[in-house]
Coordinates of C-alpha atoms in Angstrom, one line a residue:
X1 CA -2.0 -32.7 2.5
X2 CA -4.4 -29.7 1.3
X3 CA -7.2 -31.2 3.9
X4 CA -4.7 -31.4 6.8
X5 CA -3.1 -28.3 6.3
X6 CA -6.4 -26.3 6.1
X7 CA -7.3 -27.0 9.3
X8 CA -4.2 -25.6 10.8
X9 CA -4.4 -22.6 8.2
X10 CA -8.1 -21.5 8.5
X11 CA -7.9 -21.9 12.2
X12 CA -4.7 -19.0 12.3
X13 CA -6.6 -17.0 9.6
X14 CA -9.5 -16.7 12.0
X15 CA -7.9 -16.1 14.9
X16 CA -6.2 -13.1 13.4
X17 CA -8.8 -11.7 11.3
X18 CA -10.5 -11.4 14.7
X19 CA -7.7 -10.1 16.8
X20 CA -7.7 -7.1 13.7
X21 CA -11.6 -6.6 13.8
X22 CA -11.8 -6.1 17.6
X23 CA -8.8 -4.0 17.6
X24 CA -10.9 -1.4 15.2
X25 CA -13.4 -1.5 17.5
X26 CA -11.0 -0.1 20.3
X27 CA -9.9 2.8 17.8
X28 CA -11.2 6.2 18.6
X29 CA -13.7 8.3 17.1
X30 CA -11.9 10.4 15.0
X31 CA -10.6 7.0 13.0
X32 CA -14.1 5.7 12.4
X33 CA -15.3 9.5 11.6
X34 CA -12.2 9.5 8.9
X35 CA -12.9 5.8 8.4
X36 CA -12.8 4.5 4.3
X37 CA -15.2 1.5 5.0
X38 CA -14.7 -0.2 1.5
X39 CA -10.5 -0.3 1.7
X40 CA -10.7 -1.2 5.0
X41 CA -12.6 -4.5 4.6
X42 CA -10.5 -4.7 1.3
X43 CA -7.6 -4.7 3.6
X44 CA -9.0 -7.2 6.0
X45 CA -9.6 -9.5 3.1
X46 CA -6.1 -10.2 1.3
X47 CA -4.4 -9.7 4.6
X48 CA -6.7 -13.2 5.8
X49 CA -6.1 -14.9 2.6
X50 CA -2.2 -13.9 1.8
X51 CA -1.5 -15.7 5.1
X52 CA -2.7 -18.6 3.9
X53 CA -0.9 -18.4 0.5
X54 CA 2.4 -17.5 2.4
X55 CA 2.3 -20.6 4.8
X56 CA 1.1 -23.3 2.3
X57 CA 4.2 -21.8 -0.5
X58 CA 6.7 -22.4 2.7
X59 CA 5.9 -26.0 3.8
X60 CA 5.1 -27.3 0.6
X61 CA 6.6 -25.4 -2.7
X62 CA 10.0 -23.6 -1.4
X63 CA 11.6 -26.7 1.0
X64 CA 11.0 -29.1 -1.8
X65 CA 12.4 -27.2 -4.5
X66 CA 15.5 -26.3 -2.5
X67 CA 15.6 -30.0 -2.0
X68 CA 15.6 -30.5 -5.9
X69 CA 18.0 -28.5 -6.6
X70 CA 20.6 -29.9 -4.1
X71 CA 19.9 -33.1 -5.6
X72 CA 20.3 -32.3 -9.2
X73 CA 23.3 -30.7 -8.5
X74 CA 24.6 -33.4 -6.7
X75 CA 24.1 -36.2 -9.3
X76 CA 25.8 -33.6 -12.0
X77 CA 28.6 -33.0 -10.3
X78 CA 29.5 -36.4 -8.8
X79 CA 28.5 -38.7 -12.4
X80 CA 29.8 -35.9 -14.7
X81 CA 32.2 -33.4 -13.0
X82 CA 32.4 -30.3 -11.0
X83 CA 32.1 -27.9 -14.3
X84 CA 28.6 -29.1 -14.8
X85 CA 27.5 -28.8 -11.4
X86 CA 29.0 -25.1 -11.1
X87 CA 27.3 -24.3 -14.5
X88 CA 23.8 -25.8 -12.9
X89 CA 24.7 -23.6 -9.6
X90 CA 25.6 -20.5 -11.7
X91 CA 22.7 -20.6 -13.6
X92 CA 20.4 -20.9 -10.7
X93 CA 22.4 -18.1 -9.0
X94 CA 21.5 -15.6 -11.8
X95 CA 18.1 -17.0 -12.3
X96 CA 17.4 -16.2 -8.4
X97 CA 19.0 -13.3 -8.2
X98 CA 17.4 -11.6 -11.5
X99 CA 14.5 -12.9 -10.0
X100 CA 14.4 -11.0 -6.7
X101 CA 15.9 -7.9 -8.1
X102 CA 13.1 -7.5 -10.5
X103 CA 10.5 -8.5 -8.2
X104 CA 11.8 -5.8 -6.0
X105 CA 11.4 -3.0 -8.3
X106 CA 8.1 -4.1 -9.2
X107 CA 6.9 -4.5 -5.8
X108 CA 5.9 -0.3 -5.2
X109 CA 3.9 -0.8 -8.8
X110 CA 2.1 -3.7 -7.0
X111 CA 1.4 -1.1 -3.5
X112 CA 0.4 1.8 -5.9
X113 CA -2.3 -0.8 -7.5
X114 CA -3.4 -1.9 -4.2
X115 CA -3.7 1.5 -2.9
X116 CA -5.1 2.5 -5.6
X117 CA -7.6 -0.3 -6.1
X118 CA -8.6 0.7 -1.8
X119 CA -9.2 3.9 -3.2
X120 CA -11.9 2.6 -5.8
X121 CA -13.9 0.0 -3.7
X122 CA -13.6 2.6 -0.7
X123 CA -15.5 5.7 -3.3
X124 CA -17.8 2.9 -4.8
X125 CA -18.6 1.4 -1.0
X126 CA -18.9 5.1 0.8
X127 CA -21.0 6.5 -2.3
X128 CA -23.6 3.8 -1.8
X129 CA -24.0 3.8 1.6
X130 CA -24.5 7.9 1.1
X131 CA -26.6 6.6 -1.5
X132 CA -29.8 9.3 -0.4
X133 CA -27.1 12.3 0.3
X134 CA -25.9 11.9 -3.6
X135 CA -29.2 12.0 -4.6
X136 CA -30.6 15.1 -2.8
X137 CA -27.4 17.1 -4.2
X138 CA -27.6 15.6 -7.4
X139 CA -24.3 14.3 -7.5
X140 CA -24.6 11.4 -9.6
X141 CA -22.0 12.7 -11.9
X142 CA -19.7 13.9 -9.5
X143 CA -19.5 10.6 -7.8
X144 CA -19.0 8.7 -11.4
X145 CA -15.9 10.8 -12.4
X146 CA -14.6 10.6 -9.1
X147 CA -14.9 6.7 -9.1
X148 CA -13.5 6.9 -12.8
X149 CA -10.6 8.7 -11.4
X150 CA -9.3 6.5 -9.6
X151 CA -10.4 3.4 -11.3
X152 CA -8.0 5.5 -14.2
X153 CA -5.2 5.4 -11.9
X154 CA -5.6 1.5 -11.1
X155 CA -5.9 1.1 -15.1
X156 CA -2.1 2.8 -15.2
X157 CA -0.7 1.1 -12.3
X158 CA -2.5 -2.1 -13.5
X159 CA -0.6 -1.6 -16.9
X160 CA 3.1 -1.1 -15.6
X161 CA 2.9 -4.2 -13.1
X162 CA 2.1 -6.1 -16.3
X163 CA 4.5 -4.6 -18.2
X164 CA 7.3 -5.6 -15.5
X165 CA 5.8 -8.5 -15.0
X166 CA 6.8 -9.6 -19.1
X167 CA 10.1 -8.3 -18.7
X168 CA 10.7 -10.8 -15.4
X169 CA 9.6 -14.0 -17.0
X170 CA 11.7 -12.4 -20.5
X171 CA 14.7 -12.5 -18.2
X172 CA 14.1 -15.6 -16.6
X173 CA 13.6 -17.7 -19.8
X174 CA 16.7 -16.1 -21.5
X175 CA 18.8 -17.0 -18.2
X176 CA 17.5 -20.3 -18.1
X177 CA 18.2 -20.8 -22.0
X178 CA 21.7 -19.8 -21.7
X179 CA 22.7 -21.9 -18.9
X180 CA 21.2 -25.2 -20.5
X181 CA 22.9 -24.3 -23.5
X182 CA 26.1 -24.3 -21.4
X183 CA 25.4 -27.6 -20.1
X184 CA 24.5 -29.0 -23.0
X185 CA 27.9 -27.7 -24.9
X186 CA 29.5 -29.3 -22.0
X187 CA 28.3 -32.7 -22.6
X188 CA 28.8 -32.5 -26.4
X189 CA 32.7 -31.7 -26.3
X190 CA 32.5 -34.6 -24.0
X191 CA 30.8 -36.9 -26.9
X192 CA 33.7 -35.6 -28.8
X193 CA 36.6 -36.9 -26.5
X194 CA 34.9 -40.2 -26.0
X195 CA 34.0 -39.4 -21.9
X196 CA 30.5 -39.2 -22.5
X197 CA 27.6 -40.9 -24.5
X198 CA 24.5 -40.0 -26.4
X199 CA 22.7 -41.3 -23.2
X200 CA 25.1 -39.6 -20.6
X201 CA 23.8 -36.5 -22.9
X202 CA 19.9 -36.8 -22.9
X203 CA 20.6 -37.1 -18.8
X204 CA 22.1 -34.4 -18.1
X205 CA 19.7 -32.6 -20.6
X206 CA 16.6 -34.4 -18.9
X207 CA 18.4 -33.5 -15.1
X208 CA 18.6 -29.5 -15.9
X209 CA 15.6 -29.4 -17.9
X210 CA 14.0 -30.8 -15.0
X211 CA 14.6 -28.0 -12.8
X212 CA 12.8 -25.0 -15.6
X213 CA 9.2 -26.8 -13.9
X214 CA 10.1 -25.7 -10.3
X215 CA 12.5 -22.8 -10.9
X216 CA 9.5 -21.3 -13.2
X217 CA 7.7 -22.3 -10.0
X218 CA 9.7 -20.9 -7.3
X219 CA 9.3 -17.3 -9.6
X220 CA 5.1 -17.3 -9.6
X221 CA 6.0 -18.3 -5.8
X222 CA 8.6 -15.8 -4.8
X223 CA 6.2 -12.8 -7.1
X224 CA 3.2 -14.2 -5.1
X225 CA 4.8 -13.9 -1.4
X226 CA 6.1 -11.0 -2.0
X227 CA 2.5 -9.8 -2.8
X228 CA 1.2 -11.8 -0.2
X229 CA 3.5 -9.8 2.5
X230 CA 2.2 -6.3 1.4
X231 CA -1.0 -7.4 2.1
X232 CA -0.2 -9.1 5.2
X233 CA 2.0 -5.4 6.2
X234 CA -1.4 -3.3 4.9
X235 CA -3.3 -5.6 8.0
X236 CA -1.1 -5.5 10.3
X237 CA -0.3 -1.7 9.8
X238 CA -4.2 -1.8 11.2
X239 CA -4.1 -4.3 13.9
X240 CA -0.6 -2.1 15.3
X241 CA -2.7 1.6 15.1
X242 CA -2.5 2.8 18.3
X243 CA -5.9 4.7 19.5
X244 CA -5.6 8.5 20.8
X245 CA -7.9 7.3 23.3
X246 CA -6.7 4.6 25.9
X247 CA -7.3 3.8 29.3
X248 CA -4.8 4.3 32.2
X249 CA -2.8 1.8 34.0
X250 CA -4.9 0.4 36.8
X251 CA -7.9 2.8 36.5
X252 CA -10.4 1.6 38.7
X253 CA -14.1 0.4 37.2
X254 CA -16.6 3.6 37.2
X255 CA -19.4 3.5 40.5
X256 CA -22.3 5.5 39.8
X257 CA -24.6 5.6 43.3
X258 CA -26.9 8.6 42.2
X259 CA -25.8 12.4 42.4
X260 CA -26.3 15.1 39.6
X261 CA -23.8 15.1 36.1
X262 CA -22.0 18.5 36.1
X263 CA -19.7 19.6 33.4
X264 CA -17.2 22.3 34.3
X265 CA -15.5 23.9 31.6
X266 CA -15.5 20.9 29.2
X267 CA -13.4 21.3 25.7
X268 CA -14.1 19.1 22.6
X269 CA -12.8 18.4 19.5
X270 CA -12.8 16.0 16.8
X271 CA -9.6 17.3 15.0
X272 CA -7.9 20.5 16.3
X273 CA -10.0 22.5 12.6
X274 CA -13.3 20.6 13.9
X275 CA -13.4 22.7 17.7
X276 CA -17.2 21.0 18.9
X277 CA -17.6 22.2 22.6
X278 CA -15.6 25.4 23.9
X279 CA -15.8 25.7 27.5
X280 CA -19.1 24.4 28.8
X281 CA -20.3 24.3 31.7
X282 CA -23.8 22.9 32.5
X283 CA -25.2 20.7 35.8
X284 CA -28.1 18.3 35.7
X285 CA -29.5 17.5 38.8
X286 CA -30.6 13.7 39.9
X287 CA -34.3 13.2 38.5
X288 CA -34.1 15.4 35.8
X289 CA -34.6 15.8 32.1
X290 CA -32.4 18.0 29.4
X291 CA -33.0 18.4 26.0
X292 CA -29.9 19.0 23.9
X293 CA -30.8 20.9 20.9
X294 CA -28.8 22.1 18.1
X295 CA -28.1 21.7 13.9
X296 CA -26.7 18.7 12.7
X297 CA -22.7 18.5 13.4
X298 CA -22.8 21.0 16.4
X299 CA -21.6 18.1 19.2
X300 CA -25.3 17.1 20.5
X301 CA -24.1 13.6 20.9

């Protein structure tokens, strides 16, 4: 199953991962100039691998649960009676729904970690690469407490998504615990008025206990997506940034057959704070050579 399915997986995961990484390329300047090089291949990262996680808990953990359930359910109701099968239904119900309210609230503690997280490997990644800048300023310091700042924010956010977490699988055992109780109460006033035996009671025990392995399951699973689809949203958030810079409809291919490069009254800026070139005006006749000269930052390229 794992081998087949890989293939299929791993082949989608690459296709996308490229679509996302040529689509940076055709971003414009000002992204790259603002660019955080450490959260964005952070971002590239879970997105590839949350897809795979999202398609392998569909086909192969969700369906068959769902499947289990029915089944149990069935056999309950149709050997025993339809009280046991609406207590096995009930339970489920508030199991579920506990589940995905919880997992709701806690999902902004999970995006505040992430971001947060981006924010740390994006400092750490951009520091190094600046490496010889920190060093010339002597900014060693500076660079550490920034870094500890937000891997102190992580830390917090990293605490409360554990914290929430405890209090989900809390709920879920105490649900679970109360509706096999009910069940089992069930089949003991039925030992009591002769309907049932001790073996009708260690099945229907065995039937509901049965379904704590994949309901316990479909929690980690439905926690897991749910993560899996921020991550995927954080990639796809990328892959749908349009550029400021785009070409026009039908714009034909440039033809260059000699002649001079003028510029006539040419504006530039990188943001609207950052004004580069202010109305310049300069011609450069076939043959010949210019020498741009300037400080660092003043628009030479």
């Amino acid at each position: 199953r794992n081998a087949i399915f890989a293939t299929v997986a791993q082949q989608a995961i690459r296709k996308l991962a490229r679509r996302v990484f040529e689509h940076l390329h055709k971003l414009d300047l000002g992204f790259h100039l603002n660019r955080q090089t450490g959260a964005l291949s952070r971002v590239i990262d879970r997105g590839s691998r949350s897809i795979n996680f999202v398609l392998n808990s569909l086909v192969f953990n969700i369906v068959p649960t769902v499947l289990e359930i029915g089944l149990v359910t069935g056999i309950l109701t149709a050997k025993f009676g339809v009280e046991y099968g609406i207590a096995t239904l009930a339970t489920l119900s508030v199991y579920v729904g506990y589940t995905v309210s919880i997992t709701q609230w806690r999902t902004q503690f999970r995006r505040d970690m992430n971001e947060l997280e981006n924010r740390a490997s994006s400092k750490a990644v951009d520091s190094l690469i600046n490496y010889e800048t920190v060093k010339y300023f002597n900014n060693e310091e500076y660079e550490a407490n920034e870094y500890d700042k937000s891997l102190k924010g992580y830390q917090q956010a990293s605490l409360k998504t554990q914290t929430s977490l405890s209090l989900l699988n809390f709920g879920q055992h105490l649900i679970f615990s109360a509706g096999l109780t009910g069940v089992m109460y069930l089949a003991a006033n039925g030992i009591l008025d002769g309907s049932m035996t001790v073996g009708d009671l260690v099945l229907v025990n065995g039937l509901v206990f049965q379904l704590s392995v994949p309901l316990n399951f479909v929690g980690s699973v439905y926690r897991e997506v749910r993560q899996s689809l921020i991550d995927m949203e954080a990639m796809f958030a990328l892959q749908n940034r349009p550029s400021s810079v785009t070409e026009v409809p039908g714009a034909s291919d440039l033809k260059v057959n000699g002649g001079n490069i003028r510029f006539e009254g040419v504006d530039f800026a990188y943001t609207p704070e950052r004004q580069i070139v202010d109305d310049l005006s300069l011609e450069i006749p076939a043959g010949a050579t210019v020498a741009v000269v300037g400080p660092s930052g003043c628009g030479k390229s």
